[in-house]
Amino acid sequence: MTDDNRNDRPPRFTRRGVLGTGAAMSAGAGLLALSGLPAQARAGDIPDAWDEEFDVVVIGSGFAGLSAAYEAQKAGSSVTVLEKMPSLGGNSAISGGVWSVGGTPLQEAQGIEDSPERLLEDMLAAGLDMNHVELARKVAFESLDSLMWSIEEIGVEYTETLTQLGGHAVARAYGTVDGTGAGITRPLAQRLRENDVEPRTRVALQRLLRGADGRIMGVTVRDGVPFPDDGSGEMRHIKARKAVVLATGGFGNDAVFRMLQDPRLDDDLDSTNQPGSTAEALREALSIGCTPIQLSWIQLGPWASPDERGFGLGPFFGQGIAAQHGIWVDTRTGERFVNEQADRKVRSDMILRVGNETIAIADAQGPERRGRDPETMQELLDRDVVRRFDTLAELAEAYGMSPDTLEETVGDWNAAVAAGEDPLFGRPLLRDQVVMDTAPWYAMRLTPKIHHTMGGVAINSEARALDVSTGEVIPGLYCAGEITGGVHGAVRLGGCAYGDAIVFGRIAGRNAAAEDSWS
Amino acid sequence: MTDDNRNDRPPRFTRRGVLGTGAAMSAGAGLLALSGLPAQARAGDIPDAWDEEFDVVVIGSGFAGLSAAYEAQKAGSSVTVLEKMPSLGGNSAISGGVWSVGGTPLQEAQGIEDSPERLLEDMLAAGLDMNHVELARKVAFESLDSLMWSIEEIGVEYTETLTQLGGHAVARAYGTVDGTGAGITRPLAQRLRENDVEPRTRVALQRLLRGADGRIMGVTVRDGVPFPDDGSGEMRHIKARKAVVLATGGFGNDAVFRMLQDPRLDDDLDSTNQPGSTAEALREALSIGCTPIQLSWIQLGPWASPDERGFGLGPFFGQGIAAQHGIWVDTRTGERFVNEQADRKVRSDMILRVGNETIAIADAQGPERRGRDPETMQELLDRDVVRRFDTLAELAEAYGMSPDTLEETVGDWNAAVAAGEDPLFGRPLLRDQVVMDTAPWYAMRLTPKIHHTMGGVAINSEARALDVSTGEVIPGLYCAGEITGGVHGAVRLGGCAYGDAIVFGRIAGRNAAAEDSWS
């Protein structure tokens, strides 16, 4: 692993954090006392009568929301799940189906030494030490339990293959059998239905209702609203006797909000996210006094194609095949320009610097040895996202490169493979890395797309939202998943959003169910 | 100056921004519509009776607050200025007294070609293009008018010397005669007093009072409170008939709030700021619905000493002497670890990664050739911030390094100087760079100190605060200076906080005075 963020010192596991389980941001430890005035409230919005009521109201139906609903229901609470989009699952359902966990049974069976500590170490190194360690630790150390839960209790099926994603020291990513996150969201929703919790779609959050005492009392929604929201639908007030769990995801597809935090990311840039990855719920959470955290850390995925919309199929080739078996090339020079196994930020920043004139290359062995899915490969070729060439020279000419230069680049790479060391960028070689010498050749244009928003609202390690005025928890409000910030710091590693959303979703659901009812 | 953030392409002046003068974040330009529900309000806090009333209530007495108060008073409004600390001026008063302006009379007299465009270009390059261009442009293009105003109308005195600060293409920084920002805050306060506005100290903001219609109606303060705030003082409600101007500065000295945004910056790290640079007012602004922006971009000064408090005198040696004539060394390895001329962010990040075990070194020629101020050098030695050694070996041993290794490091550096090229870090050599070979030797421990918080609340180019729920302006609320975000992007250049605070402070004051009274 050659992440240039890495260094040799031990991870700062012992660093004192500000997001402990208690009132971590209030006075103490020599820090300044806050005013101590009561928390933010907006009592004027509280309705005289409620249209519905539940113990726990979950907003969002991705990993975090469904996991929270499952645990809350299992603990005996009445639960509803509200999803603004026409279908369930959010970004989780369309994500790549890989979950990075340290110290798993598959690793043990395959002789791969790993542990939660090593996973945490990788997360902090990639995160440039901007992670909130107490949150990252929770994800690293509790993912194994949640992975086993997903298999044994939810019935998720994973393949026997472990993947080593960029920035991870070892192969540690489980992959769902169906190849996407829907392999988890579908059985989760099914388990909920079996317990008479039918998640509802086209229900959009309007207001988090915070009472005069600072407690979250419920939500106002519009029921039956299309996306994009046209202001239609029926306004309903839903009481949450115990708690609201906010699990509405990130804001990668909200050009206005992301430009506030990083003006470079204008609406010319595409996103891998589903269209509903917008910031309304985050804005609402901030407006009732949630604490904003690290909002300007926004992750781009470097392995996408400008020749299709969204996440698409491009990463199957760009990352799954070419970054492992092949190479990435700057078409202006005909040369490699980055460690193809570096983390997403390093690679995205390099592509932006090079100026988007980059391609991913593999020979015929790529699709055979990696990403063994001929149908997807054919689909990529049919869509002209990946192009096939009989010779490397033809490939070079198609992208305006000198054939000689590209031959030399591939030759240098093959020499590196033979020597067992990449002298240019220190890219770690696979155990079964082979040279590229077999026609036909494949190439795909690369572009970074907005992929994940690391920032969000601050929670403590019990998934409780923290008030921006006082630093104390906001009674009755839990948050989990991409709407929260701090787990990943500056860079989220591949497969780590699953643990983030599922571990904290389950914590939120269990804790929500354990709250006292306010009425 | 070798700012590795620079590049050759033209600045993106034409980029479409999200912070225009109108309701820039609402629907339009193909962007998603927001909910359109009424803005956040907290009507429950509005008192039945007010203790005092003014047209314009200004919170904070640094550049931004005093400039706003001056303009509002000049426009005929009744004004009060409320400062929580025992003395006026905030960080502005203790800052270095330099103001970077493009296209000034002094530049013309000295034959230095410059313009607001060039200043803006430098600001955007340093800011990694994360600046909100419409705000940065305002500062770049209106600083000259405000500089002239400070001379002609306020009576500020500047020297005839222009300084070229790091990251600026030319010498463009005016310096106050008395060498600090108090050269501006003192005459500003004096002009206010002459107009019967006596700024009040020890008055701490408790609440921004936002009415049921979303308008800011006034503030609740505690009058007669010490710092740190012990909860004492008299609670008073002050009506702002026209507007409140929030100009309370940054949060560089607030370890809890800055750790939320960047957990590396714990309270072991010192700040160059005055003790009152804390986040209470920012928290309050966020809690009533202001929009957070780029809060995790926090600037560290890499050239400071852990052996004195605050900015201190250390930068005189660490930056002025050792970064130019000498070298910086990791005491665990005895080797250099960074380009000593890189920008603040690069060097601070490297010191944090190395783990604070770094020192700045120079030989006897350092104080002779650079920073020719024997009194300051003697003061540093008297305070044991800089230590003197008869031999390099003694210096090495004092910091736990192998003398041989350090000799080799200095030898390598001297070879680089002789060769005219630094093979290790590509540090650009001075025109009069000389080898280090003359006893005695000097060393100072290095630590980054928190210097400026680039993020804050979002304003539009009329200094109006923007509501996080709707993206619309918050009626009756203006913000200016370091409490706002977006002008500087990722990195603030030296001397650019003056224009930020004074230009937007004056805009805020004029606009506040032009508001209709709500009662």
PDB file of N, CA and C in Angstrom, chain A residues 61-63 66 89-98 156 158 175-188 498 502:
ATOM      1  N   SER A  61     -34.216   5.383   3.921  1.00  0.00           N
ATOM      2  CA  SER A  61     -34.330   3.921   3.826  1.00  0.00           C
ATOM      3  C   SER A  61     -33.100   3.261   3.231  1.00  0.00           C
ATOM      4  N   GLY A  62     -31.929   3.896   3.435  1.00  0.00           N
ATOM      5  CA  GLY A  62     -30.682   3.232   3.059  1.00  0.00           C
ATOM      6  C   GLY A  62     -30.239   2.298   4.182  1.00  0.00           C
ATOM      7  N   PHE A  63     -28.961   1.923   4.149  1.00  0.00           N
ATOM      8  CA  PHE A  63     -28.438   1.020   5.183  1.00  0.00           C
ATOM      9  C   PHE A  63     -28.755   1.525   6.588  1.00  0.00           C
ATOM     10  N   LEU A  66     -32.720   1.595   7.456  1.00  0.00           N
ATOM     11  CA  LEU A  66     -33.317   0.259   7.579  1.00  0.00           C
ATOM     12  C   LEU A  66     -32.727  -0.496   8.773  1.00  0.00           C
ATOM     13  N   GLY A  89     -34.102   2.373  -0.516  1.00  0.00           N
ATOM     14  CA  GLY A  89     -32.704   1.961  -0.575  1.00  0.00           C
ATOM     15  C   GLY A  89     -31.697   3.066  -0.767  1.00  0.00           C
ATOM     16  N   GLY A  90     -32.142   4.207  -1.304  1.00  0.00           N
ATOM     17  CA  GLY A  90     -31.234   5.344  -1.449  1.00  0.00           C
ATOM     18  C   GLY A  90     -29.951   4.992  -2.176  1.00  0.00           C
ATOM     19  N   ASN A  91     -28.892   5.699  -1.851  1.00  0.00           N
ATOM     20  CA  ASN A  91     -27.589   5.410  -2.446  1.00  0.00           C
ATOM     21  C   ASN A  91     -27.098   4.019  -2.084  1.00  0.00           C
ATOM     22  N   SER A  92     -27.482   3.548  -0.902  1.00  0.00           N
ATOM     23  CA  SER A  92     -27.010   2.242  -0.453  1.00  0.00           C
ATOM     24  C   SER A  92     -27.327   1.182  -1.493  1.00  0.00           C
ATOM     25  N   ALA A  93     -28.561   1.226  -1.999  1.00  0.00           N
ATOM     26  CA  ALA A  93     -29.009   0.165  -2.911  1.00  0.00           C
ATOM     27  C   ALA A  93     -28.227   0.148  -4.218  1.00  0.00           C
ATOM     28  N   ILE A  94     -27.747   1.330  -4.651  1.00  0.00           N
ATOM     29  CA  ILE A  94     -27.028   1.364  -5.938  1.00  0.00           C
ATOM     30  C   ILE A  94     -25.525   1.310  -5.757  1.00  0.00           C
ATOM     31  N   SER A  95     -25.065   1.202  -4.525  1.00  0.00           N
ATOM     32  CA  SER A  95     -23.616   1.189  -4.295  1.00  0.00           C
ATOM     33  C   SER A  95     -23.043  -0.178  -4.643  1.00  0.00           C
ATOM     34  N   GLY A  96     -21.722  -0.269  -4.584  1.00  0.00           N
ATOM     35  CA  GLY A  96     -21.038  -1.398  -5.206  1.00  0.00           C
ATOM     36  C   GLY A  96     -21.069  -2.723  -4.472  1.00  0.00           C
ATOM     37  N   GLY A  97     -21.737  -2.773  -3.321  1.00  0.00           N
ATOM     38  CA  GLY A  97     -21.911  -4.057  -2.648  1.00  0.00           C
ATOM     39  C   GLY A  97     -20.695  -4.552  -1.884  1.00  0.00           C
ATOM     40  N   VAL A  98     -19.725  -3.671  -1.618  1.00  0.00           N
ATOM     41  CA  VAL A  98     -18.521  -4.122  -0.913  1.00  0.00           C
ATOM     42  C   VAL A  98     -18.423  -3.480   0.467  1.00  0.00           C
ATOM     43  N   VAL A 156     -28.282 -11.832   4.416  1.00  0.00           N
ATOM     44  CA  VAL A 156     -27.509 -11.306   3.284  1.00  0.00           C
ATOM     45  C   VAL A 156     -26.537 -12.381   2.812  1.00  0.00           C
ATOM     46  N   TYR A 158     -23.058 -13.224   0.721  1.00  0.00           N
ATOM     47  CA  TYR A 158     -21.817 -12.657   0.199  1.00  0.00           C
ATOM     48  C   TYR A 158     -21.071 -13.728  -0.585  1.00  0.00           C
ATOM     49  N   GLY A 175     -18.135  -8.943  -0.591  1.00  0.00           N
ATOM     50  CA  GLY A 175     -18.986  -8.457  -1.677  1.00  0.00           C
ATOM     51  C   GLY A 175     -20.306  -9.209  -1.693  1.00  0.00           C
ATOM     52  N   THR A 176     -21.393  -8.496  -1.884  1.00  0.00           N
ATOM     53  CA  THR A 176     -22.691  -9.174  -1.937  1.00  0.00           C
ATOM     54  C   THR A 176     -22.781 -10.011  -3.199  1.00  0.00           C
ATOM     55  N   VAL A 177     -23.563 -11.077  -3.127  1.00  0.00           N
ATOM     56  CA  VAL A 177     -23.705 -11.969  -4.282  1.00  0.00           C
ATOM     57  C   VAL A 177     -24.277 -11.228  -5.481  1.00  0.00           C
ATOM     58  N   ASP A 178     -25.220 -10.321  -5.231  1.00  0.00           N
ATOM     59  CA  ASP A 178     -25.793  -9.639  -6.395  1.00  0.00           C
ATOM     60  C   ASP A 178     -25.001  -8.416  -6.834  1.00  0.00           C
ATOM     61  N   GLY A 179     -23.891  -8.155  -6.175  1.00  0.00           N
ATOM     62  CA  GLY A 179     -22.962  -7.147  -6.681  1.00  0.00           C
ATOM     63  C   GLY A 179     -23.326  -5.701  -6.375  1.00  0.00           C
ATOM     64  N   THR A 180     -24.396  -5.446  -5.658  1.00  0.00           N
ATOM     65  CA  THR A 180     -24.724  -4.080  -5.237  1.00  0.00           C
ATOM     66  C   THR A 180     -25.193  -4.094  -3.788  1.00  0.00           C
ATOM     67  N   GLY A 181     -25.376  -2.898  -3.265  1.00  0.00           N
ATOM     68  CA  GLY A 181     -25.865  -2.763  -1.900  1.00  0.00           C
ATOM     69  C   GLY A 181     -27.305  -3.212  -1.737  1.00  0.00           C
ATOM     70  N   ALA A 182     -28.032  -3.335  -2.848  1.00  0.00           N
ATOM     71  CA  ALA A 182     -29.401  -3.845  -2.765  1.00  0.00           C
ATOM     72  C   ALA A 182     -29.419  -5.256  -2.193  1.00  0.00           C
ATOM     73  N   GLY A 183     -28.279  -5.959  -2.314  1.00  0.00           N
ATOM     74  CA  GLY A 183     -28.169  -7.266  -1.692  1.00  0.00           C
ATOM     75  C   GLY A 183     -28.295  -7.199  -0.173  1.00  0.00           C
ATOM     76  N   ILE A 184     -28.180  -5.999   0.376  1.00  0.00           N
ATOM     77  CA  ILE A 184     -28.396  -5.809   1.820  1.00  0.00           C
ATOM     78  C   ILE A 184     -29.715  -5.082   2.085  1.00  0.00           C
ATOM     79  N   THR A 185     -29.997  -4.008   1.308  1.00  0.00           N
ATOM     80  CA  THR A 185     -31.224  -3.245   1.600  1.00  0.00           C
ATOM     81  C   THR A 185     -32.483  -4.078   1.340  1.00  0.00           C
ATOM     82  N   ARG A 186     -32.452  -4.937   0.322  1.00  0.00           N
ATOM     83  CA  ARG A 186     -33.664  -5.728   0.022  1.00  0.00           C
ATOM     84  C   ARG A 186     -34.010  -6.701   1.147  1.00  0.00           C
ATOM     85  N   PRO A 187     -33.075  -7.542   1.583  1.00  0.00           N
ATOM     86  CA  PRO A 187     -33.441  -8.420   2.704  1.00  0.00           C
ATOM     87  C   PRO A 187     -33.771  -7.644   3.983  1.00  0.00           C
ATOM     88  N   LEU A 188     -33.101  -6.492   4.200  1.00  0.00           N
ATOM     89  CA  LEU A 188     -33.442  -5.693   5.383  1.00  0.00           C
ATOM     90  C   LEU A 188     -34.897  -5.231   5.315  1.00  0.00           C
ATOM     91  N   TYR A 498     -20.296   1.246   4.444  1.00  0.00           N
ATOM     92  CA  TYR A 498     -21.231   0.204   4.889  1.00  0.00           C
ATOM     93  C   TYR A 498     -21.198   0.071   6.406  1.00  0.00           C
ATOM     94  N   ILE A 502     -24.300   1.031   8.803  1.00  0.00           N
ATOM     95  CA  ILE A 502     -24.979  -0.097   9.463  1.00  0.00           C
ATOM     96  C   ILE A 502     -24.675  -0.116  10.959  1.00  0.00           C
TER      97      ILE A 502
END
